[in-house]
Amino acid sequence: MSAEDGLKKVISHAKEYGFVFPSSEIYDGLSAAYDYGQLGSELKNNLKQYWWTAMVRMNDNIVGIDAAIFMHPTTWKASGHVDAFNDPLIDNKNSKKRYRADVLIEEFIGKIESKINKDVAKGKKRFGDDFNEEEFRSTNPNVLRRQQKIDGINAKFKAAMDADDLAAVKALIEELEIACPISGSKNWTDVRQFNLMFKTELGAVSGDSGVVYLRPETAQGIFVNYLNVQKSGRMKLPFGIAQIGKAFRNEIIARQFIFRMREFEQMEMQFFVKPGTQEEWYNHWKEARKSWHASLGMGDENYRFHDHIKLAHYADAACDIEFNFPMGFKELEGIHSRTDFDLKSHEEHSGKKLRFFDPESKESFIPYVVETSIGLDRLFLAVLSNAYTEETLDSGATRTVLSIPPAIAPIKAAVLPLIKKDGLPEKAKEILDLLRINHNVQYDEKDAIGRRYRRQDAIGTPLCITVDHDSLNDNAVTVRERDGMTQERVAIADLASYVDSKVGMHTLFNK
Ligand code: ATP
């Protein structure tokens, strides 16, 4: 299946089964805005819960807040967003399509990288078990030549961006002979900077004095509350503040479904540390976040770190955790060592001291910050696209199954009476009531049992619990597991703990 087909299938499956709908679809939708449906919002809530539990509940020194989306406009001056939260954009004069100049260059590099990967794959095939990938990458002349080209492009791009030299960015696009994917032409406009923040007006005040922005990241809500939380929570360094909430960016190009939207949700944590210890904590959070992802069981080979070559204005180190989406490896989460940039700048702009007084050394200083920032919608897409599987069964029939990690599946178990009479529905509903206190469970009595199984497979329900005539006598049920389709007889008395052992959130933390 091609990457494009893979993504298309996920999008149509998500719509058909109530995970994600285009926003205001009856009016033909709004570009880059999506609504989460009845199953999508359950899945999203479970992802939030998994993150919040891992960050806030499992760490003594991390607390969570929920700050307002609107903030005092000076916040964004202090954070650098008014002056520097720009993307370089370029238009193709023939197709009239707009692109991010940096993305055009990254995609060009991506093509060279895939050629390298093809060379590596060929080498693997040729040398079999004797193949040493590291050695191949560092000695094969084709790979070396291509890598040198990538390094050269990266260096030129970084120099141009660091110097804010947009003419040099355009010159690089021309030098690489990058053509518009729509028109095929190389007829480009100059590169311009475009600020990504949405502006609106507060109350009845009009003109510049009433301008407020929709926050482009949740982080600043944490910074401005640093002292409130530190004082009221009597927090000592190192400590963290976590937050889940909406962020808004007027993205130049917003494509690829929920991967890049103009309204999205972030799960961010700012970890405040003593200056000088930031590198240690940066490495700590890189590993901690990688393990968190690994616990979802979506395949270690589907993640990789990507170190930033061009650091943001506030960072002294930064990397992305990339995931293998249907469109290839792309950023899922960012880990940034933000120095004391934000607190220092808020001090300057607000005139309020944002320091930590260390009772041992009797020193007062501005803490450094290491941030972990993950897009909830991107995580949702990672889970959904990784889970989507079309299988051919021994019988020749096909089944579509969403192999969502059981603990975050929208519906944990379906309770199914074998037939709609003989007291089986009543028994099934008793079981439903037993389980629904702790888990989201569903009752279904319509159609033959095989069709009901397929319906549950398609929405990723890990367990199907069937109540049959024997259940009335032996007080046991048949539990069918989604991925292996194996069946097991379980006593109703043990069912609640059985279900919990398979789908409880704690199963993610035991790994
Ligand atoms: P990109 O390079 O893809 O634009 P970014 O580096 O600007 O992303 P950050 O500012 O580091 O992103 O934001 C942290 C996280 O928020 C990202 O890792 C991503 O998961 C998520 N995110 C950022 N922009 C969007 C968006 N437009 N739609 C959905 N999620 C987003």
GROMACS .gro file of C-alpha atoms in nm, residues 194-389:
model
  196
  194PHE     CA    1   0.468   3.512   0.789
  195ASN     CA    2   0.361   3.534   1.156
  196LEU     CA    3   0.163   3.230   1.265
  197MET     CA    4  -0.035   3.380   1.553
  198PHE     CA    5  -0.410   3.438   1.525
  199LYS     CA    6  -0.515   3.785   1.639
  200THR     CA    7  -0.849   3.886   1.778
  201GLU     CA    8  -0.996   4.171   1.984
  202LEU     CA    9  -1.085   4.167   2.348
  203GLY     CA   10  -1.429   4.296   2.457
  204ALA     CA   11  -1.547   4.625   2.313
  205VAL     CA   12  -1.201   4.777   2.282
  206SER     CA   13  -1.097   4.819   1.922
  207GLY     CA   14  -0.765   4.913   1.774
  208ASP     CA   15  -0.423   4.796   1.883
  209SER     CA   16  -0.486   4.830   2.257
  210GLY     CA   17  -0.750   4.553   2.250
  211VAL     CA   18  -0.552   4.303   2.046
  212VAL     CA   19  -0.511   3.959   2.199
  213TYR     CA   20  -0.374   3.642   2.047
  214LEU     CA   21  -0.494   3.285   2.055
  215ARG     CA   22  -0.203   3.113   2.227
  216PRO     CA   23   0.029   2.937   1.979
  217GLU     CA   24   0.165   2.710   2.255
  218THR     CA   25   0.052   2.618   2.604
  219ALA     CA   26   0.401   2.670   2.750
  220GLN     CA   27   0.363   3.043   2.821
  221GLY     CA   28   0.063   2.978   3.048
  222ILE     CA   29   0.305   2.771   3.255
  223PHE     CA   30   0.584   3.030   3.260
  224VAL     CA   31   0.361   3.316   3.376
  225ASN     CA   32   0.234   3.091   3.656
  226TYR     CA   33   0.580   2.969   3.759
  227LEU     CA   34   0.588   3.172   4.079
  228ASN     CA   35   0.221   3.111   4.170
  229VAL     CA   36   0.272   2.735   4.152
  230GLN     CA   37   0.616   2.736   4.313
  231LYS     CA   38   0.496   2.941   4.610
  232SER     CA   39   0.149   2.791   4.660
  233GLY     CA   40   0.277   2.436   4.609
  234ARG     CA   41   0.598   2.497   4.807
  235MET     CA   42   0.786   2.337   4.517
  236LYS     CA   43   1.162   2.291   4.525
  237LEU     CA   44   1.390   2.261   4.223
  238PRO     CA   45   1.387   2.051   4.019
  239PHE     CA   46   1.012   2.048   3.962
  240GLY     CA   47   0.775   2.043   3.670
  241ILE     CA   48   0.445   2.199   3.565
  242ALA     CA   49   0.233   2.012   3.314
  243GLN     CA   50  -0.060   2.124   3.106
  244ILE     CA   51  -0.293   1.990   2.837
  245GLY     CA   52  -0.473   2.240   2.619
  246LYS     CA   53  -0.556   2.391   2.284
  247ALA     CA   54  -0.305   2.588   2.079
  248PHE     CA   55  -0.360   2.779   1.755
  249ARG     CA   56  -0.129   2.847   1.464
  250ASN     CA   57  -0.219   3.000   1.132
  251GLU     CA   58  -0.018   2.737   0.945
  252ILE     CA   59   0.069   2.833   0.587
  253ILE     CA   60   0.003   2.486   0.463
  254ALA     CA   61  -0.208   2.258   0.670
  255ARG     CA   62  -0.237   1.919   0.509
  256GLN     CA   63  -0.208   1.556   0.604
  257PHE     CA   64  -0.526   1.525   0.805
  258ILE     CA   65  -0.486   1.590   1.179
  259PHE     CA   66  -0.106   1.600   1.154
  260ARG     CA   67  -0.099   1.974   1.092
  261MET     CA   68  -0.403   2.173   1.195
  262ARG     CA   69  -0.467   2.537   1.275
  263GLU     CA   70  -0.636   2.445   1.603
  264PHE     CA   71  -0.478   2.156   1.789
  265GLU     CA   72  -0.403   2.027   2.135
  266GLN     CA   73  -0.069   2.010   2.312
  267MET     CA   74   0.048   1.821   2.619
  268GLU     CA   75   0.343   2.012   2.756
  269MET     CA   76   0.559   1.992   3.064
  270GLN     CA   77   0.812   2.254   3.171
  271PHE     CA   78   1.074   2.118   3.407
  272PHE     CA   79   1.248   2.389   3.612
  273VAL     CA   80   1.607   2.308   3.707
  274LYS     CA   81   1.916   2.462   3.856
  275PRO     CA   82   2.131   2.641   3.594
  276GLY     CA   83   2.411   2.411   3.487
  277THR     CA   84   2.205   2.093   3.528
  278GLN     CA   85   1.998   2.142   3.214
  279GLU     CA   86   2.199   1.902   2.999
  280GLU     CA   87   2.156   1.622   3.248
  281TRP     CA   88   1.779   1.683   3.265
  282TYR     CA   89   1.752   1.720   2.888
  283ASN     CA   90   1.904   1.372   2.850
  284HIS     CA   91   1.683   1.240   3.129
  285TRP     CA   92   1.364   1.361   2.961
  286LYS     CA   93   1.473   1.237   2.619
  287GLU     CA   94   1.499   0.886   2.759
  288ALA     CA   95   1.191   0.912   2.982
  289ARG     CA   96   0.974   1.026   2.693
  290LYS     CA   97   1.110   0.754   2.465
  291SER     CA   98   1.022   0.488   2.724
  292TRP     CA   99   0.674   0.636   2.760
  293HIS     CA  100   0.620   0.592   2.387
  294ALA     CA  101   0.772   0.243   2.393
  295SER     CA  102   0.519   0.132   2.658
  296LEU     CA  103   0.242   0.180   2.404
  297GLY     CA  104   0.394  -0.114   2.216
  298MET     CA  105   0.376   0.042   1.868
  299GLY     CA  106   0.720  -0.088   1.766
  300ASP     CA  107   1.056   0.062   1.867
  301GLU     CA  108   1.158   0.073   1.500
  302ASN     CA  109   0.883   0.330   1.440
  303TYR     CA  110   1.052   0.598   1.651
  304ARG     CA  111   1.372   0.793   1.605
  305PHE     CA  112   1.535   1.103   1.747
  306HIS     CA  113   1.608   1.397   1.521
  307ASP     CA  114   1.843   1.661   1.660
  308HIS     CA  115   1.763   2.018   1.552
  309ILE     CA  116   2.029   2.184   1.342
  310LYS     CA  117   1.867   2.524   1.359
  311LEU     CA  118   1.785   2.593   1.723
  312ALA     CA  119   1.490   2.815   1.813
  313HIS     CA  120   1.576   3.155   1.961
  314TYR     CA  121   1.526   3.023   2.316
  315ALA     CA  122   1.702   2.684   2.305
  316ASP     CA  123   2.051   2.552   2.384
  317ALA     CA  124   1.960   2.197   2.275
  318ALA     CA  125   1.657   2.049   2.105
  319CYS     CA  126   1.542   1.730   1.940
  320ASP     CA  127   1.227   1.573   1.808
  321ILE     CA  128   1.095   1.227   1.866
  322GLU     CA  129   0.982   1.131   1.517
  323PHE     CA  130   0.725   0.864   1.441
  324ASN     CA  131   0.686   0.658   1.128
  325PHE     CA  132   0.352   0.799   1.007
  326PRO     CA  133   0.197   0.681   0.677
  327MET     CA  134   0.375   0.983   0.521
  328GLY     CA  135   0.713   0.874   0.664
  329PHE     CA  136   0.907   0.977   0.976
  330LYS     CA  137   0.776   1.310   1.109
  331GLU     CA  138   0.785   1.504   1.435
  332LEU     CA  139   0.559   1.373   1.708
  333GLU     CA  140   0.711   1.535   2.015
  334GLY     CA  141   0.971   1.800   2.082
  335ILE     CA  142   1.217   1.806   2.371
  336HIS     CA  143   1.376   2.145   2.421
  337SER     CA  144   1.630   2.283   2.662
  338ARG     CA  145   1.489   2.639   2.678
  339THR     CA  146   1.755   2.789   2.909
  340ASP     CA  147   1.628   3.077   3.126
  341PHE     CA  148   1.507   3.262   2.817
  342ASP     CA  149   1.135   3.269   2.895
  343LEU     CA  150   1.143   3.347   3.268
  344LYS     CA  151   1.415   3.606   3.217
  345SER     CA  152   1.222   3.778   2.944
  346HIS     CA  153   0.898   3.773   3.148
  347GLU     CA  154   1.092   3.929   3.434
  348GLU     CA  155   1.209   4.207   3.207
  349HIS     CA  156   0.871   4.273   3.053
  350SER     CA  157   0.663   4.245   3.370
  351GLY     CA  158   0.904   4.394   3.619
  352LYS     CA  159   0.822   4.103   3.855
  353LYS     CA  160   1.096   3.879   3.992
  354LEU     CA  161   1.059   3.519   3.871
  355ARG     CA  162   1.331   3.354   4.075
  356PHE     CA  163   1.396   3.059   4.295
  357PHE     CA  164   1.549   3.109   4.637
  358ASP     CA  165   1.768   2.816   4.727
  359PRO     CA  166   1.756   2.786   5.109
  360GLU     CA  167   2.077   2.581   5.115
  361SER     CA  168   2.303   2.808   4.913
  362LYS     CA  169   2.101   3.118   5.008
  363GLU     CA  170   2.113   3.215   4.643
  364SER     CA  171   1.832   3.343   4.432
  365PHE     CA  172   1.836   3.275   4.057
  366ILE     CA  173   1.620   3.226   3.748
  367PRO     CA  174   1.574   2.852   3.689
  368TYR     CA  175   1.656   2.687   3.357
  369VAL     CA  176   1.384   2.492   3.179
  370VAL     CA  177   1.366   2.163   2.993
  371GLU     CA  178   1.041   2.118   2.806
  372THR     CA  179   0.863   1.816   2.666
  373SER     CA  180   0.592   1.904   2.417
  374ILE     CA  181   0.375   1.654   2.236
  375GLY     CA  182   0.087   1.715   1.997
  376LEU     CA  183  -0.214   1.516   2.113
  377ASP     CA  184  -0.362   1.504   1.764
  378ARG     CA  185  -0.036   1.376   1.619
  379LEU     CA  186  -0.024   1.109   1.886
  380PHE     CA  187  -0.382   1.018   1.795
  381LEU     CA  188  -0.282   0.987   1.428
  382ALA     CA  189   0.022   0.778   1.522
  383VAL     CA  190  -0.197   0.538   1.720
  384LEU     CA  191  -0.469   0.517   1.457
  385SER     CA  192  -0.241   0.471   1.157
  386ASN     CA  193  -0.025   0.218   1.340
  387ALA     CA  194  -0.335   0.025   1.448
  388TYR     CA  195  -0.506   0.006   1.110
  389THR     CA  196  -0.462  -0.342   0.964
   0.00000   0.00000   0.00000
